[in-house]
PDB file of C-alpha atoms and ligand atoms in Angstrom:
ATOM      1  CA  MET A   1      49.464 -11.992-132.562  1.00 48.00           C
ATOM      2  CA  ASP A   2      46.222 -10.137-131.638  1.00 52.00           C
ATOM      3  CA  PRO A   3      45.534 -10.690-127.863  1.00 50.00           C
ATOM      4  CA  ASP A   4      41.834 -10.305-128.450  1.00 52.00           C
ATOM      5  CA  HIS A   5      41.907 -12.932-131.001  1.00 55.00           C
ATOM      6  CA  ALA A   6      43.056 -15.904-129.005  1.00 52.00           C
ATOM      7  CA  PRO A   7      42.895 -19.149-130.624  1.00 58.00           C
ATOM      8  CA  ALA A   8      39.708 -21.138-130.337  1.00 57.00           C
ATOM      9  CA  GLY A   9      39.428 -23.347-127.218  1.00 64.00           C
ATOM     10  CA  ARG A  10      41.189 -20.888-125.093  1.00 71.00           C
ATOM     11  CA  LEU A  11      39.464 -18.197-123.024  1.00 73.00           C
ATOM     12  CA  PRO A  12      40.223 -14.686-123.865  1.00 82.00           C
ATOM     13  CA  ARG A  13      42.588 -13.006-121.414  1.00 85.00           C
ATOM     14  CA  SER A  14      40.108 -10.324-120.351  1.00 86.00           C
ATOM     15  CA  LEU A  15      37.607 -12.943-119.373  1.00 86.00           C
ATOM     16  CA  LEU A  16      40.270 -14.606-117.288  1.00 87.00           C
ATOM     17  CA  PHE A  17      40.764 -11.322-115.487  1.00 88.00           C
ATOM     18  CA  VAL A  18      37.090 -11.033-114.788  1.00 88.00           C
ATOM     19  CA  VAL A  19      36.909 -14.575-113.531  1.00 87.00           C
ATOM     20  CA  ALA A  20      39.965 -14.030-111.363  1.00 89.00           C
ATOM     21  CA  PHE A  21      38.469 -10.814-110.072  1.00 90.00           C
ATOM     22  CA  LEU A  22      35.159 -12.431-109.273  1.00 91.00           C
ATOM     23  CA  LEU A  23      36.973 -15.324-107.676  1.00 91.00           C
ATOM     24  CA  ALA A  24      38.915 -12.911-105.499  1.00 91.00           C
ATOM     25  CA  ILE A  25      35.743 -11.158-104.481  1.00 92.00           C
ATOM     26  CA  ALA A  26      34.097 -14.448-103.707  1.00 92.00           C
ATOM     27  CA  LEU A  27      37.096 -15.436-101.625  1.00 92.00           C
ATOM     28  CA  MET A  28      36.995 -12.128 -99.841  1.00 92.00           C
ATOM     29  CA  LEU A  29      33.273 -12.489 -99.163  1.00 92.00           C
ATOM     30  CA  ALA A  30      33.770 -16.020 -97.945  1.00 91.00           C
ATOM     31  CA  TRP A  31      36.538 -14.895 -95.631  1.00 92.00           C
ATOM     32  CA  ARG A  32      34.384 -12.056 -94.474  1.00 91.00           C
ATOM     33  CA  ALA A  33      31.537 -14.484 -93.796  1.00 90.00           C
ATOM     34  CA  VAL A  34      33.891 -16.662 -91.799  1.00 91.00           C
ATOM     35  CA  LEU A  35      34.965 -13.640 -89.729  1.00 91.00           C
ATOM     36  CA  VAL A  36      31.369 -12.545 -89.161  1.00 90.00           C
ATOM     37  CA  GLU A  37      30.467 -16.058 -88.154  1.00 91.00           C
ATOM     38  CA  ARG A  38      33.372 -16.123 -85.722  1.00 91.00           C
ATOM     39  CA  ASN A  39      32.341 -12.790 -84.220  1.00 91.00           C
ATOM     40  CA  LEU A  40      28.785 -13.948 -83.952  1.00 91.00           C
ATOM     41  CA  ALA A  41      29.860 -17.116 -82.185  1.00 91.00           C
ATOM     42  CA  SER A  42      31.985 -15.074 -79.826  1.00 91.00           C
ATOM     43  CA  ILE A  43      29.083 -12.704 -79.146  1.00 91.00           C
ATOM     44  CA  ILE A  44      26.756 -15.639 -78.529  1.00 91.00           C
ATOM     45  CA  ARG A  45      29.346 -17.106 -76.179  1.00 92.00           C
ATOM     46  CA  ASP A  46      29.650 -13.782 -74.386  1.00 91.00           C
ATOM     47  CA  VAL A  47      25.910 -13.455 -74.109  1.00 90.00           C
ATOM     48  CA  ALA A  48      25.681 -16.981 -72.714  1.00 91.00           C
ATOM     49  CA  GLU A  49      28.456 -16.252 -70.251  1.00 91.00           C
ATOM     50  CA  THR A  50      26.819 -13.001 -69.221  1.00 89.00           C
ATOM     51  CA  ARG A  51      23.496 -14.773 -68.866  1.00 90.00           C
ATOM     52  CA  SER A  52      24.972 -17.504 -66.654  1.00 90.00           C
ATOM     53  CA  MET A  53      26.846 -14.893 -64.662  1.00 90.00           C
ATOM     54  CA  LEU A  54      23.630 -12.975 -64.249  1.00 90.00           C
ATOM     55  CA  ALA A  55      21.839 -16.153 -63.249  1.00 89.00           C
ATOM     56  CA  SER A  56      24.411 -17.022 -60.592  1.00 89.00           C
ATOM     57  CA  THR A  57      24.434 -13.432 -59.377  1.00 90.00           C
ATOM     58  CA  THR A  58      20.633 -13.544 -59.091  1.00 90.00           C
ATOM     59  CA  VAL A  59      20.837 -16.778 -57.113  1.00 90.00           C
ATOM     60  CA  ALA A  60      23.485 -15.257 -54.838  1.00 90.00           C
ATOM     61  CA  LEU A  61      21.413 -12.114 -54.389  1.00 91.00           C
ATOM     62  CA  GLU A  62      18.278 -14.139 -53.634  1.00 91.00           C
ATOM     63  CA  ALA A  63      20.216 -16.135 -51.056  1.00 91.00           C
ATOM     64  CA  GLU A  64      21.517 -12.904 -49.569  1.00 92.00           C
ATOM     65  CA  ILE A  65      17.994 -11.421 -49.413  1.00 92.00           C
ATOM     66  CA  MET A  66      16.733 -14.609 -47.782  1.00 93.00           C
ATOM     67  CA  ALA A  67      19.544 -14.471 -45.214  1.00 93.00           C
ATOM     68  CA  GLN A  68      18.768 -10.810 -44.510  1.00 93.00           C
ATOM     69  CA  GLN A  69      15.079 -11.643 -44.120  1.00 93.00           C
ATOM     70  CA  GLN A  70      15.941 -14.409 -41.657  1.00 93.00           C
ATOM     71  CA  LEU A  71      18.167 -12.008 -39.771  1.00 93.00           C
ATOM     72  CA  LEU A  72      15.304  -9.508 -39.672  1.00 93.00           C
ATOM     73  CA  VAL A  73      12.965 -12.177 -38.299  1.00 93.00           C
ATOM     74  CA  GLN A  74      15.571 -13.100 -35.670  1.00 93.00           C
ATOM     75  CA  LEU A  75      16.058  -9.456 -34.762  1.00 93.00           C
ATOM     76  CA  SER A  76      12.329  -8.829 -34.422  1.00 92.00           C
ATOM     77  CA  ASP A  77      12.072 -11.984 -32.284  1.00 92.00           C
ATOM     78  CA  MET A  78      14.894 -10.685 -30.126  1.00 92.00           C
ATOM     79  CA  LEU A  79      13.189  -7.305 -29.914  1.00 92.00           C
ATOM     80  CA  TYR A  80       9.902  -8.947 -28.936  1.00 93.00           C
ATOM     81  CA  ASN A  81      11.655 -11.065 -26.281  1.00 92.00           C
ATOM     82  CA  SER A  82      13.463  -8.001 -24.943  1.00 92.00           C
ATOM     83  CA  GLN A  83      10.203  -6.075 -24.729  1.00 92.00           C
ATOM     84  CA  LYS A  84       8.632  -9.034 -22.941  1.00 92.00           C
ATOM     85  CA  ALA A  85      11.610  -9.225 -20.575  1.00 92.00           C
ATOM     86  CA  ILE A  86      11.304  -5.480 -19.901  1.00 91.00           C
ATOM     87  CA  THR A  87       7.567  -5.862 -19.246  1.00 91.00           C
ATOM     88  CA  ASP A  88       8.283  -8.808 -16.913  1.00 92.00           C
ATOM     89  CA  ILE A  89      10.939  -6.796 -15.083  1.00 91.00           C
ATOM     90  CA  ALA A  90       8.583  -3.826 -14.812  1.00 92.00           C
ATOM     91  CA  GLU A  91       5.903  -6.114 -13.364  1.00 92.00           C
ATOM     92  CA  GLU A  92       8.394  -7.649 -10.955  1.00 91.00           C
ATOM     93  CA  LEU A  93       9.466  -4.162  -9.923  1.00 91.00           C
ATOM     94  CA  GLN A  94       5.831  -3.278  -9.332  1.00 91.00           C
ATOM     95  CA  ASP A  95       5.348  -6.416  -7.207  1.00 91.00           C
ATOM     96  CA  TYR A  96       8.558  -5.609  -5.400  1.00 90.00           C
ATOM     97  CA  GLY A  97       7.315  -2.057  -4.795  1.00 90.00           C
ATOM     98  CA  ARG A  98       4.077  -3.465  -3.382  1.00 90.00           C
ATOM     99  CA  ASP A  99       6.040  -5.831  -1.132  1.00 90.00           C
ATOM    100  CA  VAL A 100       8.207  -2.954   0.046  1.00 89.00           C
ATOM    101  CA  GLY A 101       5.032  -0.958   0.700  1.00 89.00           C
ATOM    102  CA  LYS A 102       3.543  -3.825   2.700  1.00 90.00           C
ATOM    103  CA  LEU A 103       6.793  -4.339   4.537  1.00 89.00           C
ATOM    104  CA  SER A 104       7.109  -0.676   5.482  1.00 89.00           C
ATOM    105  CA  GLY A 105       3.471  -0.837   6.611  1.00 87.00           C
ATOM    106  CA  SER A 106       4.386  -3.808   8.803  1.00 88.00           C
ATOM    107  CA  VAL A 107       7.440  -1.977  10.097  1.00 89.00           C
ATOM    108  CA  ARG A 108       5.259   1.047  10.924  1.00 87.00           C
ATOM    109  CA  ASP A 109       2.798  -1.252  12.743  1.00 87.00           C
ATOM    110  CA  LEU A 110       5.675  -2.867  14.585  1.00 87.00           C
ATOM    111  CA  GLU A 111       7.043   0.536  15.579  1.00 86.00           C
ATOM    112  CA  LYS A 112       3.592   1.584  16.792  1.00 82.00           C
ATOM    113  CA  LEU A 113       3.261  -1.656  18.743  1.00 83.00           C
ATOM    114  CA  THR A 114       6.655  -1.295  20.392  1.00 84.00           C
ATOM    115  CA  THR A 115       5.929   2.325  21.330  1.00 85.00           C
ATOM    116  CA  THR A 116       2.330   1.758  22.477  1.00 89.00           C
ATOM    117  CA  ASP A 117       1.934   0.807  26.114  1.00 91.00           C
ATOM    118  CA  PRO A 118       0.127  -2.584  26.123  1.00 90.00           C
ATOM    119  CA  GLN A 119      -1.310  -1.801  29.580  1.00 90.00           C
ATOM    120  CA  LEU A 120      -3.550   0.815  27.966  1.00 93.00           C
ATOM    121  CA  LEU A 121      -5.854  -1.869  26.560  1.00 93.00           C
ATOM    122  CA  GLN A 122      -5.483  -4.352  29.410  1.00 90.00           C
ATOM    123  CA  LYS A 123      -8.564  -5.610  31.194  1.00 87.00           C
ATOM    124  CA  TYR A 124      -8.200  -5.156  34.913  1.00 80.00           C
ATOM    125  CA  SER A 125      -9.756  -7.449  37.434  1.00 67.00           C
ATOM    126  CA  ARG A 126      -9.035  -8.940  40.771  1.00 62.00           C
ATOM    127  CA  VAL A 127      -6.889 -11.488  38.910  1.00 60.00           C
ATOM    128  CA  TYR A 128      -4.897  -9.148  36.734  1.00 68.00           C
ATOM    129  CA  PHE A 129      -3.842  -5.842  38.207  1.00 72.00           C
ATOM    130  CA  LEU A 130      -1.470  -2.980  37.700  1.00 78.00           C
ATOM    131  CA  ASN A 131       1.849  -2.805  39.479  1.00 79.00           C
ATOM    132  CA  GLU A 132       1.973  -0.180  42.216  1.00 80.00           C
ATOM    133  CA  HIS A 133       4.891   1.509  40.454  1.00 85.00           C
ATOM    134  CA  TYR A 134       3.064   1.816  37.160  1.00 87.00           C
ATOM    135  CA  VAL A 135       2.846   5.419  35.938  1.00 89.00           C
ATOM    136  CA  PRO A 136       1.702   6.377  32.411  1.00 91.00           C
ATOM    137  CA  ALA A 137       4.490   7.453  30.055  1.00 88.00           C
ATOM    138  CA  ASP A 138       3.335  11.035  29.663  1.00 92.00           C
ATOM    139  CA  LEU A 139       0.741  12.860  31.745  1.00 96.00           C
ATOM    140  CA  MET A 140      -0.632  16.361  31.359  1.00 97.00           C
ATOM    141  CA  VAL A 141      -3.058  18.634  33.170  1.00 97.00           C
ATOM    142  CA  ILE A 142      -6.235  19.198  31.165  1.00 96.00           C
ATOM    143  CA  ASP A 143      -7.558  22.615  30.175  1.00 94.00           C
ATOM    144  CA  GLU A 144      -9.226  24.029  33.322  1.00 93.00           C
ATOM    145  CA  LYS A 145     -12.269  25.155  31.375  1.00 93.00           C
ATOM    146  CA  PHE A 146     -13.187  21.450  31.170  1.00 95.00           C
ATOM    147  CA  ASP A 147     -12.465  20.304  34.724  1.00 94.00           C
ATOM    148  CA  TYR A 148     -15.009  20.601  37.487  1.00 94.00           C
ATOM    149  CA  PRO A 149     -14.027  23.725  39.491  1.00 92.00           C
ATOM    150  CA  ASN A 150     -13.274  22.132  42.857  1.00 92.00           C
ATOM    151  CA  GLY A 151      -9.696  23.393  43.065  1.00 90.00           C
ATOM    152  CA  LYS A 152      -8.202  20.062  41.991  1.00 92.00           C
ATOM    153  CA  GLU A 153      -6.301  19.736  38.735  1.00 94.00           C
ATOM    154  CA  VAL A 154      -7.197  16.832  36.477  1.00 96.00           C
ATOM    155  CA  SER A 155      -4.351  14.963  34.751  1.00 96.00           C
ATOM    156  CA  ILE A 156      -4.621  12.580  31.841  1.00 97.00           C
ATOM    157  CA  HIS A 157      -2.403  10.585  29.459  1.00 97.00           C
ATOM    158  CA  SER A 158      -1.050  13.135  26.944  1.00 97.00           C
ATOM    159  CA  ASP A 159      -1.918  10.991  23.918  1.00 96.00           C
ATOM    160  CA  VAL A 160      -5.533  10.704  25.097  1.00 97.00           C
ATOM    161  CA  TRP A 161      -6.059  14.421  25.650  1.00 97.00           C
ATOM    162  CA  PRO A 162      -6.688  15.381  21.970  1.00 97.00           C
ATOM    163  CA  TYR A 163      -9.553  12.840  21.856  1.00 98.00           C
ATOM    164  CA  LEU A 164     -11.004  13.976  25.187  1.00 98.00           C
ATOM    165  CA  GLU A 165     -10.695  17.617  24.174  1.00 98.00           C
ATOM    166  CA  ASP A 166     -12.596  16.962  20.909  1.00 98.00           C
ATOM    167  CA  LEU A 167     -15.297  15.142  22.883  1.00 98.00           C
ATOM    168  CA  LEU A 168     -15.674  17.989  25.392  1.00 98.00           C
ATOM    169  CA  ASP A 169     -15.666  20.637  22.619  1.00 97.00           C
ATOM    170  CA  GLU A 170     -18.411  18.781  20.786  1.00 98.00           C
ATOM    171  CA  ALA A 171     -20.505  18.454  23.975  1.00 97.00           C
ATOM    172  CA  LEU A 172     -20.045  22.169  24.584  1.00 96.00           C
ATOM    173  CA  ASP A 173     -21.153  22.912  20.989  1.00 97.00           C
ATOM    174  CA  ASP A 174     -24.225  20.735  21.564  1.00 97.00           C
ATOM    175  CA  GLY A 175     -25.044  22.755  24.700  1.00 97.00           C
ATOM    176  CA  VAL A 176     -24.486  19.789  27.024  1.00 97.00           C
ATOM    177  CA  ASP A 177     -23.423  20.393  30.640  1.00 96.00           C
ATOM    178  CA  LEU A 178     -20.441  18.031  30.835  1.00 97.00           C
ATOM    179  CA  THR A 179     -17.251  18.392  32.842  1.00 97.00           C
ATOM    180  CA  VAL A 180     -14.399  16.198  34.119  1.00 98.00           C
ATOM    181  CA  LEU A 181     -14.267  15.412  37.818  1.00 96.00           C
ATOM    182  CA  SER A 182     -11.334  13.010  37.882  1.00 94.00           C
ATOM    183  CA  GLY A 183      -8.672  11.601  35.560  1.00 95.00           C
ATOM    184  CA  TYR A 184      -5.340   9.992  36.412  1.00 94.00           C
ATOM    185  CA  ARG A 185      -4.984   8.709  39.952  1.00 90.00           C
ATOM    186  CA  SER A 186      -1.753   7.205  41.236  1.00 87.00           C
ATOM    187  CA  PHE A 187      -1.644   3.925  43.163  1.00 82.00           C
ATOM    188  CA  ASN A 188      -1.310   5.846  46.434  1.00 81.00           C
ATOM    189  CA  GLU A 189      -4.155   8.267  45.671  1.00 82.00           C
ATOM    190  CA  GLN A 190      -6.322   5.281  44.830  1.00 74.00           C
ATOM    191  CA  ALA A 191      -5.276   3.565  48.074  1.00 72.00           C
ATOM    192  CA  THR A 192      -6.147   6.674  50.106  1.00 74.00           C
ATOM    193  CA  LEU A 193      -9.496   6.947  48.352  1.00 70.00           C
ATOM    194  CA  LYS A 194     -10.204   3.282  49.057  1.00 65.00           C
ATOM    195  CA  VAL A 195      -9.398   3.688  52.759  1.00 65.00           C
ATOM    196  CA  ASP A 196     -11.709   6.698  52.805  1.00 67.00           C
ATOM    197  CA  TYR A 197     -14.524   4.664  51.198  1.00 64.00           C
ATOM    198  CA  VAL A 198     -13.982   1.728  53.556  1.00 60.00           C
ATOM    199  CA  VAL A 199     -14.108   4.050  56.519  1.00 64.00           C
ATOM    200  CA  ARG A 200     -17.342   5.550  55.204  1.00 63.00           C
ATOM    201  CA  TYR A 201     -19.036   2.448  53.768  1.00 61.00           C
ATOM    202  CA  GLY A 202     -17.287  -0.554  55.358  1.00 60.00           C
ATOM    203  CA  THR A 203     -16.268  -3.562  53.243  1.00 56.00           C
ATOM    204  CA  GLY A 204     -19.178  -2.810  50.908  1.00 55.00           C
ATOM    205  CA  ALA A 205     -16.803  -0.273  49.372  1.00 51.00           C
ATOM    206  CA  ASN A 206     -15.334  -3.155  47.349  1.00 53.00           C
ATOM    207  CA  THR A 207     -18.291  -3.117  45.024  1.00 50.00           C
ATOM    208  CA  PHE A 208     -18.003   0.503  44.018  1.00 47.00           C
ATOM    209  CA  SER A 209     -14.388   1.487  44.324  1.00 51.00           C
ATOM    210  CA  ALA A 210     -11.661  -0.509  42.699  1.00 54.00           C
ATOM    211  CA  ASP A 211      -8.968  -1.822  44.969  1.00 51.00           C
ATOM    212  CA  GLN A 212      -5.751   0.085  44.478  1.00 44.00           C
ATOM    213  CA  GLY A 213      -3.717  -1.718  41.819  1.00 43.00           C
ATOM    214  CA  TYR A 214      -6.479  -2.436  39.415  1.00 56.00           C
ATOM    215  CA  SER A 215      -8.127   0.895  39.015  1.00 80.00           C
ATOM    216  CA  GLU A 216      -8.333   2.033  35.430  1.00 89.00           C
ATOM    217  CA  HIS A 217      -7.587   5.541  36.718  1.00 91.00           C
ATOM    218  CA  GLN A 218      -3.967   4.529  37.294  1.00 91.00           C
ATOM    219  CA  LEU A 219      -3.638   4.120  33.495  1.00 93.00           C
ATOM    220  CA  GLY A 220      -4.321   7.812  32.864  1.00 95.00           C
ATOM    221  CA  THR A 221      -6.786   6.913  30.107  1.00 96.00           C
ATOM    222  CA  SER A 222      -9.974   6.926  32.216  1.00 95.00           C
ATOM    223  CA  VAL A 223     -12.083   9.810  33.458  1.00 96.00           C
ATOM    224  CA  ASP A 224     -15.055  10.324  35.755  1.00 95.00           C
ATOM    225  CA  PHE A 225     -17.456  12.834  34.239  1.00 97.00           C
ATOM    226  CA  THR A 226     -19.897  15.011  36.083  1.00 97.00           C
ATOM    227  CA  THR A 227     -22.021  18.084  35.363  1.00 97.00           C
ATOM    228  CA  ASN A 228     -21.847  21.538  36.894  1.00 95.00           C
ATOM    229  CA  VAL A 229     -25.262  20.832  38.407  1.00 95.00           C
ATOM    230  CA  LEU A 230     -24.259  17.519  40.053  1.00 95.00           C
ATOM    231  CA  GLY A 231     -20.787  18.562  41.109  1.00 94.00           C
ATOM    232  CA  GLU A 232     -18.926  15.925  43.090  1.00 93.00           C
ATOM    233  CA  ASN A 233     -22.060  13.976  43.905  1.00 93.00           C
ATOM    234  CA  ILE A 234     -22.120  11.810  40.800  1.00 93.00           C
ATOM    235  CA  ASP A 235     -24.552   9.080  41.897  1.00 92.00           C
ATOM    236  CA  ALA A 236     -27.301  10.438  39.623  1.00 95.00           C
ATOM    237  CA  PHE A 237     -25.049  10.968  36.604  1.00 97.00           C
ATOM    238  CA  GLY A 238     -26.871   8.143  34.795  1.00 96.00           C
ATOM    239  CA  GLU A 239     -30.006  10.281  34.663  1.00 97.00           C
ATOM    240  CA  THR A 240     -28.403  13.378  33.140  1.00 97.00           C
ATOM    241  CA  ASP A 241     -28.542  14.650  29.556  1.00 97.00           C
ATOM    242  CA  ALA A 242     -24.744  14.530  29.667  1.00 98.00           C
ATOM    243  CA  PHE A 243     -24.900  10.758  30.179  1.00 98.00           C
ATOM    244  CA  VAL A 244     -27.379  10.313  27.309  1.00 98.00           C
ATOM    245  CA  TRP A 245     -25.114  12.418  25.098  1.00 98.00           C
ATOM    246  CA  LEU A 246     -22.083  10.289  26.062  1.00 98.00           C
ATOM    247  CA  THR A 247     -23.858   7.012  25.278  1.00 97.00           C
ATOM    248  CA  ARG A 248     -24.605   8.392  21.800  1.00 97.00           C
ATOM    249  CA  ASN A 249     -21.314  10.136  21.045  1.00 98.00           C
ATOM    250  CA  ALA A 250     -18.399   9.080  23.272  1.00 98.00           C
ATOM    251  CA  TYR A 251     -17.464   6.127  21.029  1.00 98.00           C
ATOM    252  CA  LYS A 252     -16.715   8.552  18.169  1.00 98.00           C
ATOM    253  CA  TYR A 253     -13.841   9.876  20.290  1.00 98.00           C
ATOM    254  CA  GLY A 254     -12.625   6.434  21.410  1.00 98.00           C
ATOM    255  CA  PHE A 255     -14.306   6.348  24.837  1.00 98.00           C
ATOM    256  CA  VAL A 256     -16.397   3.505  26.255  1.00 97.00           C
ATOM    257  CA  MET A 257     -18.225   3.007  29.516  1.00 95.00           C
ATOM    258  CA  SER A 258     -16.202   0.406  31.429  1.00 91.00           C
ATOM    259  CA  TYR A 259     -18.945  -0.701  33.823  1.00 89.00           C
ATOM    260  CA  PRO A 260     -22.391  -0.383  32.244  1.00 92.00           C
ATOM    261  CA  GLU A 261     -25.587  -1.326  33.991  1.00 90.00           C
ATOM    262  CA  SER A 262     -25.833  -4.998  35.076  1.00 81.00           C
ATOM    263  CA  ASN A 263     -22.323  -5.899  33.924  1.00 81.00           C
ATOM    264  CA  GLU A 264     -20.765  -8.968  35.529  1.00 77.00           C
ATOM    265  CA  TYR A 265     -17.555  -7.335  36.661  1.00 75.00           C
ATOM    266  CA  TYR A 266     -18.276  -4.274  38.674  1.00 77.00           C
ATOM    267  CA  VAL A 267     -20.918  -1.977  40.036  1.00 82.00           C
ATOM    268  CA  TYR A 268     -22.645   0.291  37.498  1.00 89.00           C
ATOM    269  CA  GLU A 269     -20.539   3.428  36.957  1.00 91.00           C
ATOM    270  CA  PRO A 270     -22.239   5.638  34.352  1.00 95.00           C
ATOM    271  CA  TRP A 271     -19.710   8.433  35.001  1.00 95.00           C
ATOM    272  CA  HIS A 272     -16.589   6.295  34.419  1.00 94.00           C
ATOM    273  CA  TRP A 273     -15.375   6.248  30.789  1.00 96.00           C
ATOM    274  CA  ARG A 274     -12.173   4.754  29.452  1.00 96.00           C
ATOM    275  CA  PHE A 275     -10.293   5.596  26.269  1.00 98.00           C
ATOM    276  CA  VAL A 276      -9.776   2.451  24.124  1.00 97.00           C
ATOM    277  CA  GLY A 277      -9.176   4.061  20.705  1.00 97.00           C
ATOM    278  CA  GLU A 278     -11.709   5.036  18.069  1.00 97.00           C
ATOM    279  CA  LYS A 279     -11.612   1.722  16.203  1.00 97.00           C
ATOM    280  CA  LEU A 280     -12.302  -0.512  19.194  1.00 98.00           C
ATOM    281  CA  ALA A 281     -14.895   1.917  20.618  1.00 98.00           C
ATOM    282  CA  ARG A 282     -16.695   2.001  17.252  1.00 98.00           C
ATOM    283  CA  ASP A 283     -16.687  -1.804  16.944  1.00 97.00           C
ATOM    284  CA  LEU A 284     -17.952  -2.240  20.521  1.00 97.00           C
ATOM    285  CA  HIS A 285     -20.687   0.347  19.896  1.00 97.00           C
ATOM    286  CA  ARG A 286     -21.752  -1.368  16.654  1.00 97.00           C
ATOM    287  CA  LYS A 287     -21.856  -4.832  18.249  1.00 95.00           C
ATOM    288  CA  GLY A 288     -23.496  -3.552  21.440  1.00 93.00           C
ATOM    289  CA  LYS A 289     -20.713  -5.115  23.519  1.00 93.00           C
ATOM    290  CA  ASN A 290     -18.674  -4.001  26.518  1.00 92.00           C
ATOM    291  CA  LEU A 291     -14.882  -3.979  26.651  1.00 93.00           C
ATOM    292  CA  TYR A 292     -14.890  -6.539  29.457  1.00 90.00           C
ATOM    293  CA  ASP A 293     -17.014  -8.920  27.336  1.00 90.00           C
ATOM    294  CA  LEU A 294     -14.146  -9.380  24.877  1.00 93.00           C
ATOM    295  CA  GLU A 295     -11.259 -11.798  25.290  1.00 93.00           C
ATOM    296  CA  GLN A 296      -7.957 -10.050  26.020  1.00 93.00           C
ATOM    297  CA  ARG A 297      -6.355 -11.454  22.857  1.00 94.00           C
ATOM    298  CA  GLU A 298      -9.221  -9.979  20.818  1.00 96.00           C
ATOM    299  CA  ILE A 299      -8.708  -6.571  22.469  1.00 96.00           C
ATOM    300  CA  ASP A 300      -4.942  -6.723  21.878  1.00 94.00           C
ATOM    301  CA  LYS A 301      -5.498  -6.673  18.109  1.00 94.00           C
ATOM    302  CA  TYR A 302      -6.628  -3.054  18.484  1.00 96.00           C
ATOM    303  CA  LEU A 303      -3.464  -1.898  20.261  1.00 94.00           C
ATOM    304  CA  VAL A 304      -1.780  -0.965  16.983  1.00 93.00           C
ATOM    305  CA  ASP A 305      -4.677   1.394  16.136  1.00 92.00           C
ATOM    306  CA  LEU A 306      -5.049   2.869  19.615  1.00 94.00           C
ATOM    307  CA  PHE A 307      -3.982   6.408  18.699  1.00 93.00           C
ATOM    308  CA  ASP A 308      -4.889   6.376  14.973  1.00 88.00           C
TER     309      ASP A 308
HETATM  310 ZN1  LIG B   1     -13.748   6.188  37.672  1.00 77.40          ZN
END
């Protein structure tokens, strides 16, 4: 029987092959499509997973950044507070330094006060007088070119000499005839002098020569000036150019006239000048006052500056 001539109603064999072939291809394509679809689904899943992973990572990173930013803010706060604390400490140190400065100033003042003889600014009167044993801490003989040439040495408190020397140098420069007749006198010298005055002038001597014990000469800070013209006769000293010069200049060197004209305490002694320190002498000169016009407690405030 001819294979190409199949009986009617039956498909030819070749056609069957074609159909089978096409069917196989279709099956293959379908299978392929299924595989592709599966892959695609897997890829989509992967992408979704990756996306969610990325999203969570982003959130975590954002949180981390935020935490770091907070830390940075905290750190800068800490830094600011530290700087403030350092500034505060520096200021405190400065205050402390100032206090230490003040304190050492006070200690210096205290040292000066304990080493400065309070008698040197004491007012002397018939009520308050110097002990007969009182002798200044340190005496020295003044340069003989400044003492009146009567063969007697003139002694003075050593700390006062630099001031007196400056005064005498300045007077010399100004062409003023000024010389020192008398400086320190001991209690006994004063007593002898007083007896001599009483013998010569009777009890009237009280008004022009201090009783021994309250003479400012016993302090070693007072001097009697004269001129080469007057010599030892100093009664007219108040009319000399030297006196006028002293009234204008002595205060600059810390000297004041203890008993000016018409004072209430003692007879007028234009030749007798006492060292009270530059500050007190300047203040007295400015206010037009005398040492004996001030209260003792007011005078005592100047003790610390006596030899400044
Ligand atoms: Zn005198």
